[in-house]
Amino acid sequence: MLEISAKLEEALHRAFLKVFPTDNRSSKTSSILTSSSLVPASKPEFGDFQINCALALAKEIKQSPRDIAQQIVDQLKNDDDFLKICNPPSIAGPGFINLSINSTTLISEIHIRLNDKRLGVPLKEFSNKKIEEKRNHNRVIIDFSSPNIAKEMHVGHLRSTIIGDCLARVLEFCGYEVLRINHVGDWGTQFGMLITHLKEVVPEALHTKDAVEISDLVNFYRQAKKRFDEDQIFQNKSRSEVVNLQAGNQESLLAWQLLCNQSRKEFQKIYDRLDIKLTERGESFYNKFLVDVINDLKNKNLLINDQGAQCIFLDGLVGKDGKPQPIIIQKSDGGFNYTTTDLAAIKYRLTNPPHGDGAFRLIYVTDAGQASHFSAVFQIAKLADWIPTNCQIEHVPFGLVQGEDGKKLKTRSGETIRLVDLLDEAIQRAKVDLKARLNTENRFEKDSFIDTVSTTVGIAAIKYADLSQNRISNYQFSFDKMLSLQGNTAPYLLYALVRIAGISRKGGDLNVSSKKIQFNEDQEWALIRKLLQLDSVISEVERELLPSRLCAYLFELSQIFNRFYDQVPILKAGEPAKTSRLALCSITAGTLKLGMNLLGIPTLERM
Ligand code: ARG
């Protein structure tokens, strides 16, 4: 409906010109008029769109809102281009103008979608002027997942992975070239203790050609940390190991590689199960740019020496003690930190190739706890003039994952939950539910069917539960809720698709392409209107980066489809109703599949 609403918007502004000639407008009137736009109708019975400006104008031009609305409506009723799309508008309440798209337009939009793989969603076109320029305006970087080497990937990383992947899919679908960057924590002082521990407990690791497996890297990290905290000699060795590593000592680098590879393998298992594609470019990648960052900031007079450390003081940033709080860019021992690395990363990502990525939009998906870090980093990048005009840089924060008790998610015995176990449990529970349902339905299915369905449903449930929440709020993890066939859940959406696949199995031909279609029932019109909203929903997600909007849309679509399916005969209807309804089934299936695909959720024909 994006194109249609744009056309209506134009008609509205033509009407404004007639009713309020520009030479006669007060500045207030002008500003009300220029900012006036169509808003989606608050209830389906009001039509498709509403125009609410009459109320705001009434005060300014001292006429009743109904009179103003009437004059606008009179103009619209005389506008042929408007009437091609819309029924004659009506006025409701104190002076709202209600618009409803006429059936000819709705039907022709449905026709278009029947023959369009993109279901009416426009593909962004980028100017082909100069390759450099083009690169700058279609390339987006999404920095997501980004766990830390040798540490457990936790539920926060899971959220980042699921949300980041969904945003990447949506932006890719819109036509952007998306770099999916895994900014893993693969550098820092913790490697001193890890390498020291490695050299002592698996010395052979560094001297054989075969890769040595450290079966439990997380436990390995814990042991190293324990020794570091308790043993002074070990601590000293670890410190000099950091120096070795930074100086490029071969053996230290080998040990570091080994630890990274080991971790990488573990992370990859999760990514494979979730069907996530990422390009790893960890913190270590930016090492060679860190000195440049310092020099650049120094040259721009942004650095202040505070007790030996190179710092930036940002306006308004104060610590708990009320004193200005420094952002440390280089520690007093000369070392760099998380902030320095992120500054180098911004610079690199915004610099045009061959010296950088040349992206125009940078998106960082992490928990809300890092909001102040990113806010500081972005401010510094602005002060340093690294953000070209037309480039956007944004933090996409999300809330905590909590257990059903509202506390941090833990196992029954109080330990942090491993992601693999979380996925396994969702699949296991989906299997139990499925078997129970098959039993009550007296269905027999092969084991392979049961395995595929429960794996798909389990993973889908985890992803969807996460994506369907407004990401900013904390989210309560509940297997029971996410696996339920009722409510805003993955199984509910998957089931709507299964119903449509069932229609086709019963002989309904969903390949309706250009046949005559005709509609009479309210349930049909409601479904059509919902189907036509897909393009606006996607463009909203593209702008606001809220996957929950797409989820809410798919949920509403499924509800409206289910009402249609339950109340209107499809296969038993005569023609042209049957073909017309099959056309709606086909577009609904296409829309749900596309939507789920953008969420990163595979679909099923039967479940
Ligand atoms: N490794 C970090 C963590 O686990 C997340 C990194 C996010 N990305 C970034 N560019 N800082 O918290």
XYZ file of C-alpha atoms and ligand atoms in Angstrom:
619
model
C 0.000 0.000 0.000
C 3.035 2.286 0.071
C 2.469 3.448 -3.469
C -1.258 3.923 -2.951
C -0.827 5.885 0.228
C 1.764 8.071 -1.497
C -0.773 8.841 -4.235
C -3.468 9.640 -1.670
C -1.021 11.824 0.176
C -0.474 13.787 -3.051
C -4.223 14.148 -3.586
C -4.580 15.396 -0.030
C -1.970 18.081 -0.582
C -3.676 19.112 -3.828
C -6.893 19.535 -1.837
C -5.055 21.587 0.792
C -3.796 23.951 -1.918
C -7.328 24.604 -3.080
C -8.865 25.042 0.360
C -5.978 27.000 1.868
C -4.217 28.915 -0.934
C -0.552 29.374 -0.033
C -0.597 33.189 -0.177
C -3.221 33.180 2.534
C -1.725 30.802 5.069
C -0.454 31.723 8.498
C 2.818 30.060 9.342
C 1.076 27.859 11.897
C -1.458 26.734 9.280
C 1.372 26.003 6.877
C 3.175 23.892 9.370
C 0.025 21.946 10.270
C -0.664 21.327 6.603
C 2.820 20.332 5.568
C 3.127 17.896 8.429
C -0.347 16.430 7.876
C -0.399 12.920 6.587
C -2.594 9.911 6.329
C -2.643 7.660 9.336
C -3.843 4.073 9.260
C -7.509 3.856 10.327
C -7.829 3.119 14.024
C -10.551 0.498 13.363
C -11.260 -1.547 10.234
C -14.845 -0.196 10.048
C -13.401 3.308 9.516
C -11.797 2.200 6.258
C -8.085 2.239 5.503
C -6.798 5.667 6.397
C -7.752 8.670 8.452
C -6.964 12.364 8.063
C -6.986 14.192 11.366
C -5.745 17.680 10.551
C -9.151 19.432 10.719
C -9.052 19.440 14.493
C -5.661 21.081 14.689
C -6.599 23.610 12.014
C -9.897 24.596 13.662
C -8.255 26.628 16.409
C -5.927 28.381 14.032
C -8.427 29.452 11.376
C -11.449 29.695 13.652
C -13.814 27.433 11.815
C -15.458 24.276 13.065
C -13.459 21.135 12.385
C -16.422 19.577 10.577
C -16.628 22.573 8.210
C -12.921 22.303 7.470
C -13.188 18.566 6.939
C -16.146 19.146 4.615
C -14.168 21.553 2.435
C -11.287 19.083 2.129
C -13.717 16.262 1.347
C -15.424 18.389 -1.341
C -12.088 18.903 -3.055
C -11.211 15.214 -2.864
C -14.591 14.313 -4.346
C -13.669 16.413 -7.372
C -10.238 14.896 -7.836
C -10.374 12.187 -10.498
C -7.003 10.697 -9.622
C -8.138 10.379 -6.043
C -11.452 8.787 -7.011
C -9.647 6.193 -9.111
C -8.219 4.809 -5.870
C -10.641 5.696 -3.111
C -14.341 5.593 -2.356
C -15.812 9.062 -1.733
C -14.527 10.020 1.736
C -16.757 10.442 4.759
C -16.523 12.579 7.862
C -16.802 11.022 11.295
C -16.974 12.304 14.851
C -15.802 15.866 15.418
C -14.080 16.112 12.008
C -12.045 13.057 11.095
C -11.963 12.196 7.428
C -12.135 8.480 6.717
C -10.763 7.036 3.516
C -11.369 3.588 2.175
C -9.657 2.195 -0.904
C -12.171 1.149 -3.532
C -12.612 -2.475 -4.482
C -11.271 -2.049 -8.028
C -7.954 -0.852 -6.656
C -7.818 -3.581 -4.023
C -8.494 -6.263 -6.608
C -5.919 -4.924 -9.027
C -3.347 -4.873 -6.199
C -4.199 -8.504 -5.489
C -3.647 -9.295 -9.158
C -0.250 -7.658 -9.050
C 0.768 -9.732 -6.048
C -0.314 -12.958 -7.662
C 2.402 -12.447 -10.235
C 5.050 -10.908 -8.023
C 7.590 -12.929 -6.062
C 8.328 -9.869 -3.912
C 4.645 -9.529 -3.047
C 4.586 -5.839 -3.723
C 7.676 -4.964 -1.704
C 9.854 -2.631 -3.786
C 13.518 -3.434 -4.330
C 15.716 -0.439 -3.563
C 17.549 0.852 -6.547
C 20.883 2.488 -6.118
C 22.322 5.038 -8.422
C 25.012 3.619 -10.620
C 26.847 6.904 -10.910
C 30.202 6.108 -9.430
C 31.104 2.763 -8.037
C 32.549 4.428 -4.942
C 29.427 6.439 -4.350
C 27.198 3.482 -4.976
C 29.092 1.477 -2.402
C 28.541 4.132 0.119
C 24.815 4.154 -0.219
C 23.782 0.579 -0.359
C 26.173 -1.023 2.072
C 25.092 -1.653 5.632
C 27.106 -3.235 8.428
C 25.328 -5.147 11.130
C 27.584 -5.967 14.046
C 25.857 -8.766 15.907
C 26.269 -11.953 17.925
C 29.898 -11.116 18.816
C 30.643 -13.550 21.664
C 33.986 -13.684 23.424
C 36.642 -16.266 22.661
C 37.078 -18.977 25.274
C 33.958 -17.856 27.061
C 30.453 -19.195 26.944
C 28.149 -17.721 24.371
C 25.274 -16.706 26.654
C 21.585 -15.879 26.175
C 22.451 -12.219 25.570
C 24.560 -13.298 22.595
C 21.700 -15.526 21.498
C 19.365 -12.521 21.448
C 21.891 -10.470 19.529
C 22.335 -13.346 17.069
C 18.621 -13.812 16.449
C 17.741 -10.104 16.228
C 20.823 -9.211 14.173
C 20.178 -12.016 11.699
C 16.560 -10.910 11.252
C 17.584 -7.293 10.611
C 20.198 -8.479 8.142
C 17.608 -10.557 6.297
C 15.167 -7.657 6.109
C 17.771 -5.198 4.844
C 19.120 -7.724 2.337
C 15.597 -8.265 1.060
C 15.142 -4.510 0.686
C 18.163 -4.491 -1.616
C 21.047 -3.454 0.620
C 24.358 -5.200 0.644
C 24.728 -6.260 4.237
C 28.024 -7.123 5.893
C 27.179 -9.384 8.798
C 30.080 -8.804 11.136
C 30.899 -10.989 14.108
C 32.958 -8.649 16.308
C 34.226 -11.455 18.546
C 36.216 -10.626 21.649
C 39.467 -12.251 20.523
C 42.014 -9.921 22.049
C 42.837 -8.542 25.455
C 44.649 -9.309 28.665
C 42.637 -12.486 29.375
C 44.730 -14.205 26.696
C 47.780 -13.884 28.917
C 46.342 -16.253 31.473
C 44.770 -18.523 28.877
C 48.023 -19.006 27.007
C 50.010 -19.516 30.190
C 47.524 -22.137 31.337
C 47.546 -23.797 27.919
C 51.324 -24.044 27.865
C 51.256 -25.755 31.224
C 48.369 -28.160 30.912
C 48.509 -29.096 27.206
C 52.107 -28.302 26.222
C 51.896 -30.761 23.329
C 49.253 -28.480 21.768
C 51.974 -26.199 20.521
C 54.252 -28.860 19.137
C 52.090 -31.239 17.140
C 50.701 -30.685 13.711
C 47.343 -32.168 14.684
C 44.857 -29.893 16.288
C 44.532 -30.542 19.988
C 40.999 -30.496 21.316
C 40.262 -28.810 24.580
C 37.013 -30.551 25.270
C 35.575 -27.950 27.582
C 36.921 -24.523 26.844
C 34.622 -22.818 29.304
C 35.923 -24.937 32.100
C 39.447 -24.301 30.854
C 38.788 -20.560 31.134
C 37.493 -20.985 34.678
C 40.589 -22.918 35.736
C 42.907 -20.339 34.214
C 41.013 -17.527 35.918
C 41.144 -19.324 39.254
C 44.889 -19.749 39.013
C 45.312 -16.149 37.941
C 43.369 -14.953 40.985
C 45.185 -17.215 43.436
C 48.748 -17.624 42.206
C 51.157 -14.699 42.055
C 53.736 -16.486 39.915
C 51.086 -17.519 37.429
C 49.893 -13.917 37.352
C 53.331 -12.611 36.502
C 53.792 -15.188 33.771
C 50.423 -14.237 32.339
C 51.358 -10.568 32.240
C 54.531 -11.216 30.325
C 52.601 -13.539 28.034
C 50.352 -10.606 27.068
C 53.450 -8.624 26.206
C 54.768 -11.566 24.121
C 51.485 -11.847 22.296
C 51.339 -8.159 21.513
C 54.925 -8.227 20.340
C 54.004 -10.946 17.871
C 55.894 -13.832 19.500
C 55.367 -16.896 17.269
C 54.602 -19.382 19.997
C 52.185 -17.060 21.763
C 50.413 -16.359 18.504
C 50.142 -20.068 17.840
C 48.562 -20.632 21.240
C 46.199 -17.726 20.673
C 45.191 -19.154 17.285
C 44.552 -22.500 18.843
C 42.250 -21.046 21.470
C 40.392 -18.982 18.879
C 39.928 -21.946 16.564
C 38.609 -24.069 19.352
C 36.057 -21.431 20.326
C 35.127 -20.764 16.747
C 34.173 -24.398 16.318
C 31.887 -24.233 19.329
C 30.223 -21.030 18.137
C 29.784 -22.448 14.664
C 27.768 -25.347 16.036
C 25.211 -22.876 17.365
C 25.213 -20.822 14.165
C 24.666 -23.935 12.078
C 21.726 -25.018 14.169
C 20.191 -21.569 13.936
C 21.062 -21.155 10.246
C 23.018 -17.970 10.854
C 25.607 -16.598 8.445
C 28.290 -14.333 9.870
C 31.672 -13.057 8.855
C 34.106 -13.110 11.726
C 36.135 -9.981 12.121
C 37.155 -9.871 15.725
C 38.698 -7.156 17.861
C 42.217 -8.271 16.897
C 41.574 -7.164 13.310
C 41.694 -3.542 14.449
C 45.011 -3.775 16.312
C 46.940 -2.244 13.441
C 44.628 0.779 13.384
C 44.673 1.632 17.084
C 47.709 3.892 16.980
C 46.119 5.839 14.145
C 43.025 6.384 16.233
C 45.100 7.869 19.035
C 47.078 10.065 16.645
C 43.975 11.320 14.919
C 42.274 12.194 18.196
C 45.473 13.831 19.415
C 45.740 15.953 16.270
C 42.180 17.085 16.738
C 42.994 18.120 20.298
C 40.458 15.806 21.794
C 42.729 13.900 24.182
C 43.483 14.917 27.723
C 46.141 13.274 29.843
C 44.486 12.131 33.072
C 46.901 10.441 35.492
C 48.917 9.082 32.583
C 45.935 7.807 30.628
C 44.750 9.379 27.370
C 41.144 10.384 27.920
C 38.238 12.223 26.418
C 35.777 14.130 28.556
C 32.324 14.319 27.007
C 29.902 17.124 27.795
C 27.533 16.180 30.556
C 29.138 12.833 31.302
C 29.610 12.599 35.066
C 30.390 9.662 37.320
C 28.511 8.599 40.447
C 30.571 11.092 42.446
C 29.239 13.946 40.297
C 32.673 14.629 38.807
C 33.289 14.656 35.015
C 33.937 11.098 33.943
C 36.777 10.401 31.533
C 36.480 7.929 28.672
C 39.822 6.172 28.577
C 41.199 5.693 25.081
C 44.684 4.586 26.024
C 45.544 3.249 29.446
C 48.489 4.625 31.402
C 50.505 1.467 30.590
C 50.017 2.242 26.877
C 47.398 -0.487 26.394
C 44.173 -0.043 24.469
C 40.689 -1.139 25.402
C 37.201 -2.033 24.158
C 36.451 1.630 23.398
C 39.627 2.158 21.369
C 38.826 -0.904 19.304
C 35.278 0.258 18.651
C 36.564 3.668 17.568
C 38.943 2.027 15.110
C 36.082 -0.148 13.882
C 33.814 2.839 13.187
C 36.543 4.588 11.286
C 37.299 1.511 9.235
C 33.662 0.755 8.500
C 32.921 4.264 7.268
C 36.083 4.741 5.254
C 35.698 4.008 1.557
C 37.446 1.001 0.012
C 40.242 0.020 -0.335
C 41.050 1.284 3.170
C 37.743 0.409 4.745
C 34.264 -0.972 4.184
C 32.571 2.133 2.818
C 29.271 1.438 4.556
C 26.661 4.168 5.009
C 24.739 2.647 7.889
C 26.288 0.947 10.916
C 24.064 -1.066 13.217
C 25.216 -2.560 16.514
C 23.034 -5.171 18.171
C 23.890 -5.663 21.838
C 22.152 -5.653 25.204
C 20.960 -2.332 26.547
C 23.701 -2.486 29.189
C 26.160 -1.292 26.528
C 24.072 1.765 25.615
C 26.367 4.216 27.387
C 29.444 2.646 25.799
C 28.023 3.094 22.306
C 26.678 6.533 23.034
C 30.177 7.619 24.100
C 31.878 5.947 21.145
C 29.443 7.539 18.674
C 29.899 10.964 20.238
C 33.657 10.679 20.002
C 33.413 9.593 16.369
C 31.293 12.669 15.677
C 33.706 14.975 17.464
C 36.541 13.482 15.439
C 34.557 14.083 12.271
C 34.599 10.473 11.153
C 30.926 10.250 10.271
C 30.294 11.590 6.764
C 26.973 13.317 6.150
C 24.279 10.887 5.036
C 25.831 8.150 7.121
C 23.894 6.684 9.973
C 25.231 4.911 13.006
C 22.948 3.350 15.567
C 22.904 1.095 18.558
C 20.064 -1.427 18.553
C 19.721 -2.307 22.217
C 17.701 -5.131 23.708
C 16.578 -6.079 27.214
C 17.616 -8.988 29.407
C 16.441 -12.543 29.068
C 14.759 -13.523 32.312
C 13.354 -16.745 33.694
C 9.632 -17.029 34.395
C 10.341 -15.797 37.924
C 11.572 -12.513 36.472
C 15.149 -13.246 37.551
C 18.186 -14.022 35.472
C 17.711 -17.179 33.431
C 19.311 -20.136 35.262
C 19.082 -23.921 35.374
C 17.156 -25.530 38.236
C 20.406 -26.019 40.095
C 21.223 -22.344 39.660
C 23.859 -22.470 36.946
C 23.862 -20.372 33.783
C 22.125 -22.182 30.979
C 24.203 -23.384 28.062
C 22.757 -22.392 24.716
C 22.982 -25.901 23.291
C 20.931 -27.182 26.196
C 18.363 -24.460 25.642
C 17.930 -25.417 21.995
C 17.840 -29.118 22.825
C 15.197 -28.622 25.460
C 12.964 -26.591 23.126
C 13.186 -29.370 20.536
C 12.603 -32.065 23.122
C 9.517 -30.313 24.447
C 8.218 -29.690 20.944
C 8.554 -33.431 20.371
C 6.564 -34.315 23.495
C 3.798 -31.877 22.460
C 3.745 -33.229 18.928
C 3.522 -36.859 20.021
C 0.646 -36.024 22.368
C -1.189 -34.218 19.576
C -0.639 -37.058 17.109
C -2.083 -39.393 19.706
C -5.256 -37.395 20.239
C -5.656 -36.994 16.496
C -5.113 -40.736 15.974
C -2.349 -40.004 13.502
C 0.602 -42.200 12.801
C 3.768 -40.523 11.539
C 7.282 -41.790 10.861
C 10.130 -40.928 13.223
C 11.777 -38.832 10.536
C 8.646 -36.668 10.316
C 8.518 -36.297 14.096
C 12.186 -35.309 14.202
C 11.932 -32.729 11.433
C 8.789 -31.146 12.807
C 10.001 -30.949 16.382
C 13.389 -29.544 15.386
C 11.783 -26.904 13.192
C 9.148 -26.013 15.774
C 11.627 -25.931 18.674
C 14.091 -23.602 16.948
C 11.282 -21.517 15.452
C 9.713 -21.112 18.880
C 12.959 -19.857 20.441
C 13.616 -17.393 17.637
C 10.067 -16.141 17.391
C 9.655 -15.688 21.147
C 12.667 -13.442 21.078
C 11.771 -11.485 17.949
C 8.104 -10.949 18.801
C 8.871 -9.010 21.980
C 9.571 -5.347 21.688
C 13.324 -5.832 21.888
C 13.852 -2.924 24.277
C 11.983 -4.625 27.099
C 13.310 -7.500 29.137
C 11.911 -10.752 27.957
C 10.669 -13.668 30.025
C 11.755 -16.958 28.654
C 9.001 -19.571 28.866
C 9.072 -22.848 26.967
C 5.356 -23.350 27.595
C 4.382 -20.011 26.126
C 6.680 -20.110 23.123
C 5.614 -23.650 22.153
C 1.885 -23.056 22.524
C -0.295 -23.442 19.453
C -2.339 -20.471 20.664
C -1.339 -16.837 20.810
C 1.457 -14.869 19.213
C 3.798 -17.849 18.808
C 5.766 -19.571 16.063
C 3.588 -22.718 16.173
C 0.477 -20.579 15.618
C 1.969 -18.996 12.493
C 3.381 -22.286 11.241
C -0.038 -23.824 11.660
C -1.732 -21.218 9.469
C 0.664 -22.190 6.689
C 0.014 -25.868 7.272
C -3.701 -25.203 6.822
C -3.059 -23.609 3.442
C -0.803 -26.460 2.380
C -3.698 -28.744 3.398
C -6.027 -26.937 1.008
C -3.658 -27.595 -1.803
C -3.315 -31.268 -0.817
C -7.094 -31.551 -0.951
C -6.998 -30.457 -4.563
C -7.107 -26.667 -4.322
C -4.986 -25.190 -7.091
C -2.967 -22.390 -5.531
C -1.377 -21.452 -8.831
C -3.945 -18.808 -9.553
C -2.223 -16.302 -11.748
C -4.374 -14.094 -13.842
C -7.827 -15.545 -13.640
C -10.941 -13.548 -12.934
C -11.314 -12.874 -9.255
C -14.162 -11.330 -7.333
C -14.911 -10.795 -3.659
C -18.064 -10.317 -1.601
C -17.409 -11.313 1.977
C -16.158 -9.101 4.803
C -13.674 -11.811 5.792
C -12.210 -11.637 2.297
C -11.844 -7.871 2.288
C -10.277 -7.927 5.743
C -7.717 -10.470 4.538
C -6.999 -8.480 1.373
C -6.412 -5.292 3.335
C -4.034 -7.065 5.694
C -2.137 -8.708 2.842
C -1.579 -5.352 1.188
C 0.148 -3.926 4.267
C 3.274 -6.062 3.850
C 5.310 -3.397 2.057
C 4.680 -0.724 4.695
C 5.524 -3.134 7.513
C 8.833 -4.053 5.908
C 9.753 -0.475 5.256
C 8.987 0.270 8.897
C 11.305 -2.515 10.063
C 13.963 -1.189 7.704
C 13.716 2.210 9.376
C 13.082 1.384 13.008
C 14.852 -1.951 13.260
C 12.078 -3.531 15.308
C 11.486 -7.150 14.253
C 8.485 -7.252 16.610
C 6.546 -5.158 14.082
C 6.934 -7.852 11.466
C 5.939 -10.520 13.996
C 2.825 -8.584 15.024
C 1.865 -8.221 11.381
C 2.303 -11.937 10.649
C 0.320 -12.801 13.761
C -2.557 -10.507 12.774
C -2.445 -11.879 9.259
C -2.676 -15.445 10.582
C -5.617 -14.507 12.798
C -7.477 -12.868 9.938
C -6.679 -15.780 7.677
C -7.941 -18.266 10.266
C -11.211 -16.361 10.582
C -11.593 -16.420 6.798
C -10.726 -20.134 6.677
C -13.179 -21.006 9.456
C -16.080 -18.884 8.220
C -15.920 -18.867 4.427
C -16.094 -22.028 2.286
C -13.154 -22.377 -0.082
C -13.036 -25.700 -1.916
C -16.807 -26.124 -1.697
C -17.543 -22.665 -3.102
C -18.753 -22.169 -6.675
C -16.830 -20.090 -9.249
C -15.531 -17.415 -9.328
C -15.551 -17.461 -5.502
C -13.454 -20.623 -5.298
C -10.648 -19.369 -7.521
C -10.740 -15.960 -5.864
C -10.434 -17.491 -2.416
C -7.654 -19.791 -3.543
C -5.892 -16.681 -4.786
C -6.099 -15.215 -1.285
C -4.807 -18.477 0.203
C -1.912 -18.406 -2.194
C -0.905 -14.830 -1.382
C -1.356 -15.488 2.334
C 0.956 -18.490 2.092
C 3.485 -16.455 0.117
C 3.337 -13.616 2.631
C 3.699 -15.883 5.646
C 6.590 -17.757 4.062
C 8.364 -14.584 3.095
C 7.757 -13.060 6.523
C 8.993 -16.140 8.363
C 11.995 -16.311 6.093
C 12.851 -12.720 7.028
C 12.602 -13.740 10.667
C 14.995 -16.606 9.956
C 12.341 -19.242 10.615
C 11.847 -22.217 8.270
C 8.297 -23.330 7.554
C 6.518 -26.682 7.263
C 3.957 -28.207 4.929
C 2.569 -30.476 7.629
C 2.914 -30.535 11.385
N 31.968 -9.026 22.649
C 31.031 -8.096 23.208
C 30.267 -8.734 24.359
O 30.218 -9.921 24.471
C 30.033 -7.582 22.214
C 30.618 -6.810 21.064
C 29.621 -5.940 20.376
N 30.166 -5.219 19.270
C 30.987 -4.160 19.333
N 31.422 -3.611 18.234
N 31.352 -3.655 20.500
O 29.689 -8.022 25.146
